[in-house]
C-alpha cells in the first residue's frame, strides 16, 4: 500500500508517513555530508545531507559516500541500506564551484591531465562502492535527481521514486560527459540503448511515470514520506532473510549482468556448493527466521 503503479503523473491514492522513523542500532563513523540513521533493526538509511544546496555533491560528500558504503558493507549489524536525500530534492548534481576550486594549476598539460584522471577514478570508485557493497542498496528518489545523482542511483540495487520526481542526465548541458556510472550502467538497467542515448544526448527530464515504464525504477509512490516508509518496509523484509543468502543473491546478480550465462551458472554453482553447507538453508527450510549475523 506504500506505492502506486501507474503511467499517470497524478497518484491514484495518497499514503503519508504517520509516525517518525525510530532510530535504532549503533552509531557509525560521523560523516560531514551524510546523515546515517537506523529506522528498523539491521536497516540503515544513508541520507545526502546538504539540503540548503539541494544535496549538490562536493568532493567531500563524494569521499563520504565511498567511505560510508565501504563501512556498511563490513558492518555485521547492517543487512540492508536505504539511500535518500534530505530537503526538497534527492540530488542537484555536482557542486561546480567545489570542483573548479580544486582544478590543477600546474602549467604542464600532461600533468594536469593525470591529476584529473586520478580524481575521476577516485570519484568512480566512490559510487561503485554501492555496487560492491555486500548489502542491498535501495535508492529513494524525490524531487530532482540530476547529473551525478543519476550516476549514484544507477549503482544501487533497487530504485523507488516519488510521483513528482524526475531524473536528468544533464552533463551534456554543461559541456562534459557523464563519467561516473550512468553511461555504463543505465543501458543495462533500461535495456534500450536508443532511449539511453536520447537521455544522455538531450539532457531532458525523465519523470516518474516514464522512469517506471522503462524500468529505471521499480515502484512509484505519492511523495517522499510514503516512498521512504515503503523503502523501510522493503528493506526490513530483506533484512529478515538469511544474510548469507541475500549477499549471495546480490553478488551473483551483479556478476551475471557482466558475464555470459554459462559463466554466471558456473559461479553460482561454486557459490552454492560452499554455502549450502552452512546453517542458514536448514534453518530457513525448517521455518526458523532468526539468522545469525555473519
mmCIF file of N, CA and C in Angstrom, residues 100-205:
data_model
loop_
_atom_site.group_PDB
_atom_site.id
_atom_site.type_symbol
_atom_site.label_atom_id
_atom_site.label_comp_id
_atom_site.label_asym_id
_atom_site.label_seq_id
_atom_site.Cartn_x
_atom_site.Cartn_y
_atom_site.Cartn_z
ATOM 1 N N UNK A 100 35.677 23.348 -9.415
ATOM 2 C CA UNK A 100 36.511 24.364 -10.071
ATOM 3 C C UNK A 100 37.630 24.823 -9.138
ATOM 4 N N UNK A 101 37.318 24.871 -7.839
ATOM 5 C CA UNK A 101 38.292 25.371 -6.870
ATOM 6 C C UNK A 101 39.495 24.443 -6.708
ATOM 7 N N UNK A 102 39.372 23.175 -7.118
ATOM 8 C CA UNK A 102 40.483 22.241 -6.917
ATOM 9 C C UNK A 102 41.099 21.796 -8.255
ATOM 10 N N UNK A 103 40.758 22.479 -9.331
ATOM 11 C CA UNK A 103 41.368 22.148 -10.617
ATOM 12 C C UNK A 103 42.873 22.406 -10.555
ATOM 13 N N UNK A 104 43.679 21.537 -11.176
ATOM 14 C CA UNK A 104 45.136 21.699 -11.107
ATOM 15 C C UNK A 104 45.602 23.002 -11.768
ATOM 16 N N UNK A 105 46.627 23.595 -11.191
ATOM 17 C CA UNK A 105 47.117 24.886 -11.685
ATOM 18 C C UNK A 105 48.499 24.783 -12.321
ATOM 19 N N UNK A 106 49.065 23.560 -12.377
ATOM 20 C CA UNK A 106 50.394 23.407 -12.967
ATOM 21 C C UNK A 106 50.340 23.742 -14.460
ATOM 22 N N UNK A 107 51.455 24.115 -15.008
ATOM 23 C CA UNK A 107 51.496 24.580 -16.402
ATOM 24 C C UNK A 107 51.537 23.436 -17.408
ATOM 25 N N UNK A 108 52.048 22.293 -17.009
ATOM 26 C CA UNK A 108 52.196 21.163 -17.929
ATOM 27 C C UNK A 108 50.844 20.487 -18.143
ATOM 28 N N UNK A 109 50.384 20.450 -19.385
ATOM 29 C CA UNK A 109 49.051 19.897 -19.662
ATOM 30 C C UNK A 109 48.973 18.405 -19.362
ATOM 31 N N UNK A 110 50.069 17.672 -19.556
ATOM 32 C CA UNK A 110 50.061 16.242 -19.248
ATOM 33 C C UNK A 110 49.894 16.008 -17.751
ATOM 34 N N UNK A 111 50.572 16.837 -16.951
ATOM 35 C CA UNK A 111 50.435 16.724 -15.501
ATOM 36 C C UNK A 111 49.002 17.041 -15.073
ATOM 37 N N UNK A 112 48.417 18.072 -15.676
ATOM 38 C CA UNK A 112 47.023 18.400 -15.381
ATOM 39 C C UNK A 112 46.107 17.230 -15.719
ATOM 40 N N UNK A 113 46.351 16.633 -16.867
ATOM 41 C CA UNK A 113 45.518 15.518 -17.312
ATOM 42 C C UNK A 113 45.600 14.342 -16.348
ATOM 43 N N UNK A 114 46.808 14.009 -15.897
ATOM 44 C CA UNK A 114 46.967 12.906 -14.947
ATOM 45 C C UNK A 114 46.255 13.203 -13.629
ATOM 46 N N UNK A 115 46.358 14.440 -13.178
ATOM 47 C CA UNK A 115 45.700 14.847 -11.937
ATOM 48 C C UNK A 115 44.183 14.660 -12.056
ATOM 49 N N UNK A 116 43.626 15.109 -13.170
ATOM 50 C CA UNK A 116 42.185 14.980 -13.382
ATOM 51 C C UNK A 116 41.792 13.509 -13.514
ATOM 52 N N UNK A 117 42.612 12.721 -14.229
ATOM 53 C CA UNK A 117 42.334 11.296 -14.409
ATOM 54 C C UNK A 117 42.233 10.578 -13.072
ATOM 55 N N UNK A 118 43.198 10.819 -12.182
ATOM 56 C CA UNK A 118 43.178 10.168 -10.871
ATOM 57 C C UNK A 118 41.963 10.617 -10.059
ATOM 58 N N UNK A 119 41.601 11.895 -10.195
ATOM 59 C CA UNK A 119 40.429 12.392 -9.485
ATOM 60 C C UNK A 119 39.152 11.732 -9.961
ATOM 61 N N UNK A 120 38.994 11.596 -11.274
ATOM 62 C CA UNK A 120 37.790 10.958 -11.823
ATOM 63 C C UNK A 120 37.708 9.502 -11.379
ATOM 64 N N UNK A 121 38.839 8.800 -11.413
ATOM 65 C CA UNK A 121 38.828 7.399 -10.994
ATOM 66 C C UNK A 121 38.462 7.253 -9.523
ATOM 67 N N UNK A 122 38.921 8.182 -8.704
ATOM 68 C CA UNK A 122 38.539 8.151 -7.299
ATOM 69 C C UNK A 122 37.049 8.363 -7.109
ATOM 70 N N UNK A 123 36.459 9.279 -7.883
ATOM 71 C CA UNK A 123 35.025 9.522 -7.802
ATOM 72 C C UNK A 123 34.238 8.318 -8.322
ATOM 73 N N UNK A 124 34.737 7.684 -9.375
ATOM 74 C CA UNK A 124 34.088 6.466 -9.866
ATOM 75 C C UNK A 124 34.074 5.390 -8.795
ATOM 76 N N UNK A 125 35.193 5.234 -8.095
ATOM 77 C CA UNK A 125 35.282 4.210 -7.051
ATOM 78 C C UNK A 125 34.292 4.472 -5.924
ATOM 79 N N UNK A 126 34.083 5.764 -5.592
ATOM 80 C CA UNK A 126 33.149 6.097 -4.514
ATOM 81 C C UNK A 126 31.726 5.679 -4.859
ATOM 82 N N UNK A 127 31.306 5.877 -6.108
ATOM 83 C CA UNK A 127 29.957 5.480 -6.497
ATOM 84 C C UNK A 127 29.854 3.976 -6.736
ATOM 85 N N UNK A 128 30.926 3.366 -7.228
ATOM 86 C CA UNK A 128 30.935 1.914 -7.397
ATOM 87 C C UNK A 128 30.875 1.204 -6.055
ATOM 88 N N UNK A 129 31.182 1.913 -4.967
ATOM 89 C CA UNK A 129 31.079 1.317 -3.627
ATOM 90 C C UNK A 129 29.664 0.835 -3.340
ATOM 91 N N UNK A 130 28.635 1.472 -3.930
ATOM 92 C CA UNK A 130 27.262 0.998 -3.748
ATOM 93 C C UNK A 130 27.092 -0.377 -4.372
ATOM 94 N N UNK A 131 27.627 -0.547 -5.561
ATOM 95 C CA UNK A 131 27.511 -1.814 -6.274
ATOM 96 C C UNK A 131 28.340 -2.902 -5.596
ATOM 97 N N UNK A 132 29.527 -2.530 -5.111
ATOM 98 C CA UNK A 132 30.397 -3.500 -4.447
ATOM 99 C C UNK A 132 29.974 -3.791 -3.018
ATOM 100 N N UNK A 133 29.164 -2.932 -2.435
ATOM 101 C CA UNK A 133 28.676 -3.159 -1.071
ATOM 102 C C UNK A 133 27.970 -4.510 -1.007
ATOM 103 N N UNK A 134 28.275 -5.297 -0.009
ATOM 104 C CA UNK A 134 27.696 -6.639 0.085
ATOM 105 C C UNK A 134 26.206 -6.607 0.415
ATOM 106 N N UNK A 135 25.726 -5.484 0.936
ATOM 107 C CA UNK A 135 24.327 -5.368 1.338
ATOM 108 C C UNK A 135 23.502 -4.707 0.234
ATOM 109 N N UNK A 136 22.248 -5.132 0.030
ATOM 110 C CA UNK A 136 21.395 -4.490 -0.981
ATOM 111 C C UNK A 136 21.174 -3.014 -0.651
ATOM 112 N N UNK A 137 21.188 -2.179 -1.698
ATOM 113 C CA UNK A 137 21.009 -0.734 -1.548
ATOM 114 C C UNK A 137 19.736 -0.315 -2.280
ATOM 115 N N UNK A 138 18.838 0.346 -1.553
ATOM 116 C CA UNK A 138 17.565 0.814 -2.103
ATOM 117 C C UNK A 138 17.602 2.335 -2.172
ATOM 118 N N UNK A 139 17.514 2.902 -3.376
ATOM 119 C CA UNK A 139 17.516 4.362 -3.534
ATOM 120 C C UNK A 139 16.089 4.896 -3.489
ATOM 121 N N UNK A 140 15.898 5.979 -2.743
ATOM 122 C CA UNK A 140 14.605 6.664 -2.652
ATOM 123 C C UNK A 140 14.779 8.031 -3.317
ATOM 124 N N UNK A 141 14.170 8.221 -4.480
ATOM 125 C CA UNK A 141 14.354 9.423 -5.283
ATOM 126 C C UNK A 141 13.132 10.325 -5.141
ATOM 127 N N UNK A 142 13.355 11.562 -4.739
ATOM 128 C CA UNK A 142 12.255 12.525 -4.665
ATOM 129 C C UNK A 142 12.735 13.853 -5.263
ATOM 130 N N UNK A 143 11.797 14.690 -5.665
ATOM 131 C CA UNK A 143 12.175 15.967 -6.266
ATOM 132 C C UNK A 143 12.979 15.722 -7.524
ATOM 133 N N UNK A 144 14.186 16.262 -7.580
ATOM 134 C CA UNK A 144 15.051 16.075 -8.727
ATOM 135 C C UNK A 144 16.206 15.145 -8.429
ATOM 136 N N UNK A 145 16.630 14.419 -9.437
ATOM 137 C CA UNK A 145 17.827 13.577 -9.368
ATOM 138 C C UNK A 145 18.606 13.902 -10.642
ATOM 139 N N UNK A 146 19.604 14.755 -10.504
ATOM 140 C CA UNK A 146 20.228 15.399 -11.664
ATOM 141 C C UNK A 146 21.703 15.028 -11.746
ATOM 142 N N UNK A 147 22.190 14.837 -12.970
ATOM 143 C CA UNK A 147 23.621 14.660 -13.210
ATOM 144 C C UNK A 147 24.229 13.556 -12.373
ATOM 145 N N UNK A 148 25.135 13.931 -11.476
ATOM 146 C CA UNK A 148 25.799 12.965 -10.617
ATOM 147 C C UNK A 148 24.844 12.156 -9.763
ATOM 148 N N UNK A 149 23.668 12.704 -9.489
ATOM 149 C CA UNK A 149 22.671 11.938 -8.741
ATOM 150 C C UNK A 149 22.207 10.709 -9.499
ATOM 151 N N UNK A 150 22.099 10.835 -10.835
ATOM 152 C CA UNK A 150 21.715 9.687 -11.660
ATOM 153 C C UNK A 150 22.835 8.648 -11.639
ATOM 154 N N UNK A 151 24.088 9.093 -11.777
ATOM 155 C CA UNK A 151 25.224 8.175 -11.659
ATOM 156 C C UNK A 151 25.151 7.404 -10.346
ATOM 157 N N UNK A 152 24.814 8.101 -9.282
ATOM 158 C CA UNK A 152 24.790 7.496 -7.956
ATOM 159 C C UNK A 152 23.726 6.416 -7.846
ATOM 160 N N UNK A 153 22.486 6.724 -8.233
ATOM 161 C CA UNK A 153 21.404 5.742 -8.053
ATOM 162 C C UNK A 153 21.544 4.572 -9.012
ATOM 163 N N UNK A 154 22.256 4.764 -10.129
ATOM 164 C CA UNK A 154 22.474 3.637 -11.043
ATOM 165 C C UNK A 154 23.313 2.541 -10.394
ATOM 166 N N UNK A 155 24.062 2.879 -9.349
ATOM 167 C CA UNK A 155 24.850 1.884 -8.635
ATOM 168 C C UNK A 155 24.073 1.127 -7.590
ATOM 169 N N UNK A 156 22.828 1.513 -7.345
ATOM 170 C CA UNK A 156 22.023 0.835 -6.325
ATOM 171 C C UNK A 156 21.302 -0.367 -6.919
ATOM 172 N N UNK A 157 20.759 -1.203 -6.052
ATOM 173 C CA UNK A 157 20.126 -2.450 -6.487
ATOM 174 C C UNK A 157 18.646 -2.282 -6.799
ATOM 175 N N UNK A 158 17.972 -1.420 -6.048
ATOM 176 C CA UNK A 158 16.540 -1.173 -6.217
ATOM 177 C C UNK A 158 16.339 0.330 -6.171
ATOM 178 N N UNK A 159 15.506 0.837 -7.082
ATOM 179 C CA UNK A 159 15.244 2.280 -7.122
ATOM 180 C C UNK A 159 13.745 2.525 -7.004
ATOM 181 N N UNK A 160 13.374 3.402 -6.067
ATOM 182 C CA UNK A 160 11.992 3.812 -5.843
ATOM 183 C C UNK A 160 11.905 5.317 -6.064
ATOM 184 N N UNK A 161 10.713 5.815 -6.392
ATOM 185 C CA UNK A 161 10.607 7.214 -6.806
ATOM 186 C C UNK A 161 9.278 7.806 -6.379
ATOM 187 N N UNK A 162 9.267 9.053 -5.992
ATOM 188 C CA UNK A 162 8.010 9.738 -5.709
ATOM 189 C C UNK A 162 7.391 10.215 -7.016
ATOM 190 N N UNK A 163 6.073 10.402 -7.012
ATOM 191 C CA UNK A 163 5.350 10.712 -8.250
ATOM 192 C C UNK A 163 5.774 12.038 -8.877
ATOM 193 N N UNK A 164 6.244 12.983 -8.051
ATOM 194 C CA UNK A 164 6.608 14.298 -8.571
ATOM 195 C C UNK A 164 8.081 14.394 -8.968
ATOM 196 N N UNK A 165 8.812 13.300 -8.891
ATOM 197 C CA UNK A 165 10.252 13.338 -9.104
ATOM 198 C C UNK A 165 10.615 13.175 -10.574
ATOM 199 N N UNK A 166 11.842 13.553 -10.899
ATOM 200 C CA UNK A 166 12.363 13.350 -12.245
ATOM 201 C C UNK A 166 13.860 13.076 -12.167
ATOM 202 N N UNK A 167 14.379 12.430 -13.212
ATOM 203 C CA UNK A 167 15.810 12.227 -13.381
ATOM 204 C C UNK A 167 16.268 13.008 -14.600
ATOM 205 N N UNK A 168 17.548 13.413 -14.597
ATOM 206 C CA UNK A 168 18.050 14.197 -15.715
ATOM 207 C C UNK A 168 19.554 13.977 -15.865
ATOM 208 N N UNK A 169 19.952 13.376 -16.987
ATOM 209 C CA UNK A 169 21.378 13.196 -17.289
ATOM 210 C C UNK A 169 21.844 14.506 -17.927
ATOM 211 N N UNK A 170 22.238 15.433 -17.085
ATOM 212 C CA UNK A 170 22.384 16.835 -17.504
ATOM 213 C C UNK A 170 23.806 17.225 -17.890
ATOM 214 N N UNK A 171 24.741 16.310 -17.792
ATOM 215 C CA UNK A 171 26.138 16.675 -18.036
ATOM 216 C C UNK A 171 26.352 17.328 -19.398
ATOM 217 N N UNK A 172 25.620 16.864 -20.420
ATOM 218 C CA UNK A 172 25.817 17.426 -21.764
ATOM 219 C C UNK A 172 25.514 18.927 -21.791
ATOM 220 N N UNK A 173 24.650 19.390 -20.895
ATOM 221 C CA UNK A 173 24.293 20.811 -20.865
ATOM 222 C C UNK A 173 25.384 21.689 -20.262
ATOM 223 N N UNK A 174 26.346 21.076 -19.567
ATOM 224 C CA UNK A 174 27.459 21.862 -19.021
ATOM 225 C C UNK A 174 28.763 21.497 -19.724
ATOM 226 N N UNK A 175 28.640 20.851 -20.888
ATOM 227 C CA UNK A 175 29.793 20.630 -21.742
ATOM 228 C C UNK A 175 30.699 19.480 -21.366
ATOM 229 N N UNK A 176 30.175 18.491 -20.598
ATOM 230 C CA UNK A 176 31.004 17.346 -20.225
ATOM 231 C C UNK A 176 30.242 16.048 -20.505
ATOM 232 N N UNK A 177 30.924 14.930 -20.336
ATOM 233 C CA UNK A 177 30.332 13.600 -20.497
ATOM 234 C C UNK A 177 30.122 12.999 -19.112
ATOM 235 N N UNK A 178 28.975 12.414 -18.867
ATOM 236 C CA UNK A 178 28.744 11.709 -17.596
ATOM 237 C C UNK A 178 29.814 10.630 -17.447
ATOM 238 N N UNK A 179 30.586 10.682 -16.354
ATOM 239 C CA UNK A 179 31.779 9.832 -16.281
ATOM 240 C C UNK A 179 31.889 8.995 -15.017
ATOM 241 N N UNK A 180 30.815 8.884 -14.250
ATOM 242 C CA UNK A 180 30.916 8.081 -13.020
ATOM 243 C C UNK A 180 29.824 7.010 -12.923
ATOM 244 N N UNK A 181 29.315 6.547 -14.068
ATOM 245 C CA UNK A 181 28.453 5.364 -14.000
ATOM 246 C C UNK A 181 27.219 5.339 -14.863
ATOM 247 N N UNK A 182 26.627 6.480 -15.178
ATOM 248 C CA UNK A 182 25.364 6.478 -15.916
ATOM 249 C C UNK A 182 25.509 5.825 -17.296
ATOM 250 N N UNK A 183 26.510 6.233 -18.055
ATOM 251 C CA UNK A 183 26.669 5.722 -19.420
ATOM 252 C C UNK A 183 26.942 4.217 -19.419
ATOM 253 N N UNK A 184 27.605 3.727 -18.382
ATOM 254 C CA UNK A 184 27.934 2.312 -18.317
ATOM 255 C C UNK A 184 26.786 1.463 -17.753
ATOM 256 N N UNK A 185 26.042 1.993 -16.772
ATOM 257 C CA UNK A 185 25.051 1.172 -16.077
ATOM 258 C C UNK A 185 23.623 1.361 -16.584
ATOM 259 N N UNK A 186 23.266 2.569 -17.000
ATOM 260 C CA UNK A 186 21.874 2.827 -17.381
ATOM 261 C C UNK A 186 21.414 1.975 -18.572
ATOM 262 N N UNK A 187 22.255 1.733 -19.594
ATOM 263 C CA UNK A 187 21.797 0.855 -20.679
ATOM 264 C C UNK A 187 21.448 -0.547 -20.198
ATOM 265 N N UNK A 188 22.176 -1.053 -19.215
ATOM 266 C CA UNK A 188 21.876 -2.384 -18.675
ATOM 267 C C UNK A 188 20.591 -2.366 -17.851
ATOM 268 N N UNK A 189 20.325 -1.241 -17.195
ATOM 269 C CA UNK A 189 19.105 -1.114 -16.395
ATOM 270 C C UNK A 189 17.878 -1.026 -17.287
ATOM 271 N N UNK A 190 17.951 -0.201 -18.325
ATOM 272 C CA UNK A 190 16.804 0.063 -19.187
ATOM 273 C C UNK A 190 16.655 -0.996 -20.276
ATOM 274 N N UNK A 191 17.783 -1.488 -20.804
ATOM 275 C CA UNK A 191 17.720 -2.466 -21.879
ATOM 276 C C UNK A 191 17.334 -1.874 -23.218
ATOM 277 N N UNK A 192 17.528 -0.558 -23.373
ATOM 278 C CA UNK A 192 17.177 0.123 -24.622
ATOM 279 C C UNK A 192 18.251 1.170 -24.888
ATOM 280 N N UNK A 193 19.234 0.822 -25.703
ATOM 281 C CA UNK A 193 20.361 1.716 -25.950
ATOM 282 C C UNK A 193 19.924 3.018 -26.607
ATOM 283 N N UNK A 194 18.962 2.928 -27.541
ATOM 284 C CA UNK A 194 18.493 4.133 -28.226
ATOM 285 C C UNK A 194 17.906 5.126 -27.234
ATOM 286 N N UNK A 195 17.131 4.633 -26.288
ATOM 287 C CA UNK A 195 16.496 5.520 -25.315
ATOM 288 C C UNK A 195 17.529 6.154 -24.391
ATOM 289 N N UNK A 196 18.510 5.362 -23.936
ATOM 290 C CA UNK A 196 19.571 5.917 -23.093
ATOM 291 C C UNK A 196 20.385 6.945 -23.867
ATOM 292 N N UNK A 197 20.645 6.674 -25.147
ATOM 293 C CA UNK A 197 21.337 7.662 -25.973
ATOM 294 C C UNK A 197 20.569 8.979 -25.997
ATOM 295 N N UNK A 198 19.256 8.875 -26.125
ATOM 296 C CA UNK A 198 18.413 10.075 -26.127
ATOM 297 C C UNK A 198 18.536 10.840 -24.821
ATOM 298 N N UNK A 199 18.464 10.124 -23.686
ATOM 299 C CA UNK A 199 18.582 10.784 -22.387
ATOM 300 C C UNK A 199 19.918 11.525 -22.270
ATOM 301 N N UNK A 200 21.007 10.856 -22.675
ATOM 302 C CA UNK A 200 22.341 11.424 -22.477
ATOM 303 C C UNK A 200 22.654 12.543 -23.461
ATOM 304 N N UNK A 201 22.098 12.468 -24.658
ATOM 305 C CA UNK A 201 22.403 13.468 -25.686
ATOM 306 C C UNK A 201 21.532 14.717 -25.585
ATOM 307 N N UNK A 202 20.334 14.585 -25.017
ATOM 308 C CA UNK A 202 19.431 15.735 -24.910
ATOM 309 C C UNK A 202 19.417 16.354 -23.523
ATOM 310 N N UNK A 203 19.714 15.567 -22.490
ATOM 311 C CA UNK A 203 19.630 16.070 -21.126
ATOM 312 C C UNK A 203 18.206 16.359 -20.680
ATOM 313 N N UNK A 204 17.220 15.752 -21.340
ATOM 314 C CA UNK A 204 15.826 16.037 -20.984
ATOM 315 C C UNK A 204 15.439 15.349 -19.679
ATOM 316 N N UNK A 205 14.377 15.839 -19.059
ATOM 317 C CA UNK A 205 13.890 15.263 -17.817
ATOM 318 C C UNK A 205 13.116 13.967 -18.077
#
